[in-house]
Amino acid sequence: MKTTLAAAAWTVIGVALWGVATPARAQHEPDWLTKHGTDARKSTETCATCHKRNSCLECHIGKPEVANDLPLATPEDPGLAQVQRKPPASHQGGFRNRHGTLAAAAPQNCAVCHVRSDCLSCHRPDAASGTPGFHPADFLSRHPAAAYARQNTCGDCHNTTAFCANCHKTAGLVAAGRPLRGGYHDAKQFFLAGHGQAARQSLESCVGCHAERDCLQCHSALGARRFNPHGPGFDPARLKQRNAEMCLACHVTVPGGGE
């Protein structure tokens, strides 16, 4: 059984054994939880002495078939030992705000213990509606600092064009038709003149509101202002070798044609 972050999450609690409260952990080695899969795959008969199917499903919620060989619990025979799921230490200290990277890299680890409904409790269509949930109370008045510091990625739940930009426009924070005004950009005058450094440092902060066409109004070899977006030492041959399609947006008007 693969050891995952979730594997250390579960704690076997005290159970009633023949009318006497006995800690079930005393029947197992200290590292049993992370290694029990090997024994269980060999034979579940020993497990069935104390555990019913629901003990396995407390943890293996994403793979219920692993418990098929264990008997079902009944009111008359609930089993001698019960297992309860508890968050592991790795899931403490603001884990909810940073779990996205881990979940995107290895969702199978999450699926060992979580089902789709767990995710949808936050990642739902109306998650950004303002109802109590992911953000703490009065977060709206404090969200600029969190958004600027990239504590969370707004675009994970919000449509930044429809949700953020509309609100910012109503509040007078979007300088529509006035490209040299700061607006959302830290309220700085002439932000456009030095925006290249900000884009190089954190391009993802730009794409939250801007589409490629916004950049191409100035940075294109096909027209407009033809400002060169490539810095000193740029190696076009290397980029073309790695991904030639990136060149097409600015340098090709017709597929197969050239500048």
CSV table of C-alpha atoms in Angstrom, one decimal:
chain,number,residue,atom,x,y,z
A,1,MET,CA,0.0,0.0,0.0
A,2,LYS,CA,1.5,3.3,-1.0
A,3,THR,CA,2.2,5.7,1.8
A,4,THR,CA,0.6,9.1,1.1
A,5,LEU,CA,0.1,12.3,3.1
A,6,ALA,CA,-3.3,10.9,4.0
A,7,ALA,CA,-2.0,7.6,5.3
A,8,ALA,CA,-1.0,9.1,8.6
A,9,ALA,CA,-4.3,10.8,9.0
A,10,TRP,CA,-6.2,8.2,10.8
A,11,THR,CA,-6.2,7.3,14.5
A,12,VAL,CA,-7.6,4.1,15.9
A,13,ILE,CA,-9.7,5.1,19.0
A,14,GLY,CA,-10.6,3.1,22.1
A,15,VAL,CA,-13.2,0.5,21.6
A,16,ALA,CA,-15.4,-1.7,23.8
A,17,LEU,CA,-13.9,-5.1,23.9
A,18,TRP,CA,-16.0,-7.7,25.7
A,19,GLY,CA,-17.5,-4.9,27.8
A,20,VAL,CA,-14.1,-3.5,28.8
A,21,ALA,CA,-12.7,-0.2,27.2
A,22,THR,CA,-9.5,-1.4,25.5
A,23,PRO,CA,-7.2,0.7,23.2
A,24,ALA,CA,-7.2,-1.1,19.9
A,25,ARG,CA,-3.8,0.3,19.1
A,26,ALA,CA,-2.3,-2.0,21.7
A,27,GLN,CA,-3.0,-4.9,19.2
A,28,HIS,CA,-0.8,-3.3,16.5
A,29,GLU,CA,2.7,-2.1,16.1
A,30,PRO,CA,3.3,1.7,16.2
A,31,ASP,CA,3.9,1.9,12.5
A,32,TRP,CA,1.0,-0.4,11.7
A,33,LEU,CA,-1.1,2.2,10.1
A,34,THR,CA,1.3,2.9,7.3
A,35,LYS,CA,2.2,-0.7,6.7
A,36,HIS,CA,-1.1,-2.6,7.2
A,37,GLY,CA,-1.9,-2.8,3.5
A,38,THR,CA,0.7,-5.6,2.9
A,39,ASP,CA,-0.9,-7.7,5.6
A,40,ALA,CA,-4.4,-7.0,4.5
A,41,ARG,CA,-3.7,-8.0,0.9
A,42,LYS,CA,-2.3,-11.3,2.1
A,43,SER,CA,-5.5,-12.1,4.1
A,44,THR,CA,-8.3,-10.1,5.6
A,45,GLU,CA,-9.3,-12.9,8.0
A,46,THR,CA,-7.1,-11.5,10.8
A,47,CYS,CA,-8.6,-8.0,10.2
A,48,ALA,CA,-12.1,-9.4,10.3
A,49,THR,CA,-11.5,-10.6,13.9
A,50,CYS,CA,-12.0,-7.0,15.1
A,51,HIS,CA,-12.9,-4.8,12.1
A,52,LYS,CA,-15.9,-4.6,9.9
A,53,ARG,CA,-16.1,-3.1,6.4
A,54,ASN,CA,-16.8,0.4,7.7
A,55,SER,CA,-13.4,0.6,9.4
A,56,CYS,CA,-11.7,0.4,6.1
A,57,LEU,CA,-14.1,2.8,4.4
A,58,GLU,CA,-13.3,5.5,7.0
A,59,CYS,CA,-10.0,6.0,5.1
A,60,HIS,CA,-10.4,4.1,1.8
A,61,ILE,CA,-13.4,6.2,0.8
A,62,GLY,CA,-12.1,6.5,-2.8
A,63,LYS,CA,-11.5,2.8,-3.2
A,64,PRO,CA,-14.3,0.9,-1.4
A,65,GLU,CA,-13.4,-2.3,-3.2
A,66,VAL,CA,-10.5,-2.9,-0.8
A,67,ALA,CA,-13.0,-3.7,1.9
A,68,ASN,CA,-15.1,-6.2,0.0
A,69,ASP,CA,-13.8,-9.2,1.9
A,70,LEU,CA,-14.7,-7.8,5.3
A,71,PRO,CA,-18.2,-8.4,6.7
A,72,LEU,CA,-20.7,-5.5,7.0
A,73,ALA,CA,-21.4,-4.0,10.4
A,74,THR,CA,-24.8,-4.5,11.9
A,75,PRO,CA,-26.5,-3.1,15.0
A,76,GLU,CA,-26.1,-6.4,16.6
A,77,ASP,CA,-22.5,-6.8,15.5
A,78,PRO,CA,-20.8,-3.4,15.0
A,79,GLY,CA,-17.3,-4.9,15.3
A,80,LEU,CA,-14.9,-4.9,18.2
A,81,ALA,CA,-12.7,-2.1,16.9
A,82,GLN,CA,-13.6,1.1,15.2
A,83,VAL,CA,-11.4,3.5,13.1
A,84,GLN,CA,-12.1,7.2,12.9
A,85,ARG,CA,-10.7,9.5,10.4
A,86,LYS,CA,-8.8,12.6,11.6
A,87,PRO,CA,-6.8,15.2,9.6
A,88,PRO,CA,-3.1,14.6,9.6
A,89,ALA,CA,-0.6,17.1,10.8
A,90,SER,CA,0.3,18.0,7.2
A,91,HIS,CA,-3.3,19.3,6.8
A,92,GLN,CA,-2.9,21.9,9.6
A,93,GLY,CA,-1.7,25.5,9.5
A,94,GLY,CA,-3.6,26.9,6.6
A,95,PHE,CA,-3.4,23.8,4.4
A,96,ARG,CA,-6.7,24.7,2.8
A,97,ASN,CA,-5.1,27.8,1.2
A,98,ARG,CA,-2.2,25.9,-0.2
A,99,HIS,CA,-3.6,22.5,-1.1
A,100,GLY,CA,-4.3,23.4,-4.7
A,101,THR,CA,-0.7,22.8,-5.9
A,102,LEU,CA,-0.5,19.4,-4.3
A,103,ALA,CA,-4.0,18.4,-5.6
A,104,ALA,CA,-3.2,19.5,-9.1
A,105,ALA,CA,0.2,17.6,-9.1
A,106,ALA,CA,-1.2,14.3,-7.6
A,107,PRO,CA,-5.0,14.2,-7.3
A,108,GLN,CA,-4.8,10.4,-6.8
A,109,ASN,CA,-3.4,11.1,-3.3
A,110,CYS,CA,-6.4,13.1,-2.4
A,111,ALA,CA,-8.7,10.5,-3.9
A,112,VAL,CA,-7.5,8.0,-1.3
A,113,CYS,CA,-9.6,9.7,1.4
A,114,HIS,CA,-11.7,12.3,-0.4
A,115,VAL,CA,-14.6,12.1,-2.9
A,116,ARG,CA,-15.8,14.7,-5.4
A,117,SER,CA,-18.3,16.1,-3.0
A,118,ASP,CA,-15.5,17.1,-0.6
A,119,CYS,CA,-14.0,19.3,-3.3
A,120,LEU,CA,-17.3,20.8,-4.4
A,121,SER,CA,-18.1,22.0,-0.9
A,122,CYS,CA,-15.8,24.9,-1.9
A,123,HIS,CA,-15.1,24.5,-5.6
A,124,ARG,CA,-18.7,24.9,-6.7
A,125,PRO,CA,-20.3,27.3,-9.3
A,126,ASP,CA,-21.6,29.7,-6.6
A,127,ALA,CA,-18.4,29.5,-4.4
A,128,ALA,CA,-17.7,33.1,-5.3
A,129,SER,CA,-21.2,34.4,-4.5
A,130,GLY,CA,-20.3,35.9,-1.2
A,131,THR,CA,-22.0,33.3,0.9
A,132,PRO,CA,-20.0,32.1,4.0
A,133,GLY,CA,-17.5,29.5,3.0
A,134,PHE,CA,-13.9,29.8,1.9
A,135,HIS,CA,-13.3,33.4,2.8
A,136,PRO,CA,-13.6,34.7,6.4
A,137,ALA,CA,-16.1,37.4,7.3
A,138,ASP,CA,-15.5,40.9,6.0
A,139,PHE,CA,-12.9,39.5,3.5
A,140,LEU,CA,-14.1,41.8,0.8
A,141,SER,CA,-12.8,44.9,2.6
A,142,ARG,CA,-9.4,43.2,3.0
A,143,HIS,CA,-9.0,41.3,-0.2
A,144,PRO,CA,-6.8,43.8,-2.1
A,145,ALA,CA,-3.8,43.0,0.2
A,146,ALA,CA,-4.4,39.2,-0.1
A,147,ALA,CA,-4.8,39.4,-3.9
A,148,TYR,CA,-1.7,41.6,-4.4
A,149,ALA,CA,0.4,39.3,-2.1
A,150,ARG,CA,-0.8,36.3,-4.1
A,151,GLN,CA,-2.0,34.6,-0.8
A,152,ASN,CA,-4.7,33.0,-2.9
A,153,THR,CA,-5.3,32.8,-6.7
A,154,CYS,CA,-8.5,34.6,-7.3
A,155,GLY,CA,-8.9,33.0,-10.7
A,156,ASP,CA,-9.3,29.5,-9.1
A,157,CYS,CA,-12.9,30.4,-8.2
A,158,HIS,CA,-13.6,33.8,-9.8
A,159,ASN,CA,-14.0,34.8,-13.4
A,160,THR,CA,-11.7,37.7,-13.1
A,161,THR,CA,-13.1,39.5,-16.1
A,162,ALA,CA,-16.8,39.2,-15.1
A,163,PHE,CA,-16.5,39.2,-11.4
A,164,CYS,CA,-13.4,41.2,-10.4
A,165,ALA,CA,-13.3,43.7,-13.3
A,166,ASN,CA,-17.0,44.6,-13.1
A,167,CYS,CA,-16.8,45.4,-9.4
A,168,HIS,CA,-13.6,47.3,-9.9
A,169,LYS,CA,-15.2,49.4,-12.6
A,170,THR,CA,-18.1,50.2,-10.4
A,171,ALA,CA,-15.7,51.3,-7.7
A,172,GLY,CA,-13.8,53.4,-10.2
A,173,LEU,CA,-10.6,51.2,-10.0
A,174,VAL,CA,-10.6,50.4,-13.7
A,175,ALA,CA,-9.3,53.1,-16.0
A,176,ALA,CA,-11.4,52.0,-19.1
A,177,GLY,CA,-10.2,53.9,-22.2
A,178,ARG,CA,-7.4,55.5,-20.2
A,179,PRO,CA,-4.4,53.2,-20.6
A,180,LEU,CA,-1.8,55.5,-18.9
A,181,ARG,CA,-3.8,55.6,-15.7
A,182,GLY,CA,-3.0,53.2,-12.8
A,183,GLY,CA,-6.5,51.9,-12.0
A,184,TYR,CA,-6.1,48.5,-10.6
A,185,HIS,CA,-2.3,48.6,-11.0
A,186,ASP,CA,-1.5,49.8,-7.5
A,187,ALA,CA,-3.0,53.2,-8.4
A,188,LYS,CA,0.2,54.2,-10.0
A,189,GLN,CA,0.3,56.8,-12.7
A,190,PHE,CA,1.8,55.7,-16.0
A,191,PHE,CA,2.0,52.1,-14.9
A,192,LEU,CA,2.0,51.0,-18.5
A,193,ALA,CA,5.5,52.6,-19.0
A,194,GLY,CA,7.1,50.2,-16.6
A,195,HIS,CA,4.7,47.2,-16.7
A,196,GLY,CA,7.3,45.0,-18.4
A,197,GLN,CA,9.2,44.3,-15.2
A,198,ALA,CA,5.9,43.4,-13.4
A,199,ALA,CA,5.0,41.1,-16.2
A,200,ARG,CA,8.4,39.3,-16.2
A,201,GLN,CA,8.2,38.9,-12.4
A,202,SER,CA,4.7,37.5,-12.3
A,203,LEU,CA,3.0,37.0,-15.7
A,204,GLU,CA,0.2,35.1,-14.0
A,205,SER,CA,-0.9,38.3,-12.3
A,206,CYS,CA,-1.4,39.8,-15.7
A,207,VAL,CA,-3.5,37.0,-17.2
A,208,GLY,CA,-5.9,37.3,-14.4
A,209,CYS,CA,-7.5,40.3,-16.3
A,210,HIS,CA,-5.7,40.5,-19.6
A,211,ALA,CA,-5.9,38.3,-22.7
A,212,GLU,CA,-3.2,37.8,-25.3
A,213,ARG,CA,-4.8,40.3,-27.6
A,214,ASP,CA,-4.2,43.1,-25.1
A,215,CYS,CA,-0.4,42.4,-25.3
A,216,LEU,CA,-0.5,42.2,-29.1
A,217,GLN,CA,-1.9,45.7,-29.4
A,218,CYS,CA,1.7,46.8,-28.8
A,219,HIS,CA,3.9,43.7,-28.9
A,220,SER,CA,3.5,42.4,-32.4
A,221,ALA,CA,5.6,42.2,-35.5
A,222,LEU,CA,2.5,42.4,-37.6
A,223,GLY,CA,1.4,45.9,-36.9
A,224,ALA,CA,0.3,48.2,-34.1
A,225,ARG,CA,3.2,49.8,-32.2
A,226,ARG,CA,5.6,46.9,-32.8
A,227,PHE,CA,7.3,47.1,-29.4
A,228,ASN,CA,9.8,44.3,-29.0
A,229,PRO,CA,8.9,42.2,-26.0
A,230,HIS,CA,12.2,40.2,-26.1
A,231,GLY,CA,14.8,41.3,-23.6
A,232,PRO,CA,18.6,41.4,-24.1
A,233,GLY,CA,20.2,38.1,-25.0
A,234,PHE,CA,16.9,36.6,-26.3
A,235,ASP,CA,17.6,33.4,-28.3
A,236,PRO,CA,14.8,32.9,-30.9
A,237,ALA,CA,16.3,29.7,-32.3
A,238,ARG,CA,16.1,28.0,-28.9
A,239,LEU,CA,12.5,29.1,-28.3
A,240,LYS,CA,11.5,28.0,-31.8
A,241,GLN,CA,13.1,24.6,-31.2
A,242,ARG,CA,11.2,24.1,-27.9
A,243,ASN,CA,7.8,25.4,-29.1
A,244,ALA,CA,7.5,27.0,-32.5
A,245,GLU,CA,3.8,27.7,-32.0
A,246,MET,CA,4.7,30.5,-29.5
A,247,CYS,CA,6.1,32.5,-32.4
A,248,LEU,CA,3.0,32.4,-34.5
A,249,ALA,CA,0.9,34.8,-32.5
A,250,CYS,CA,3.2,37.7,-33.3
A,251,HIS,CA,5.1,36.7,-36.4
A,252,VAL,CA,2.7,34.8,-38.7
A,253,THR,CA,-0.6,36.0,-40.2
A,254,VAL,CA,-1.4,32.9,-42.2
A,255,PRO,CA,-0.6,29.4,-41.2
A,256,GLY,CA,2.5,28.4,-43.1
A,257,GLY,CA,3.4,32.0,-44.0
A,258,GLY,CA,6.0,34.2,-42.4
A,259,GLU,CA,6.9,37.7,-41.6
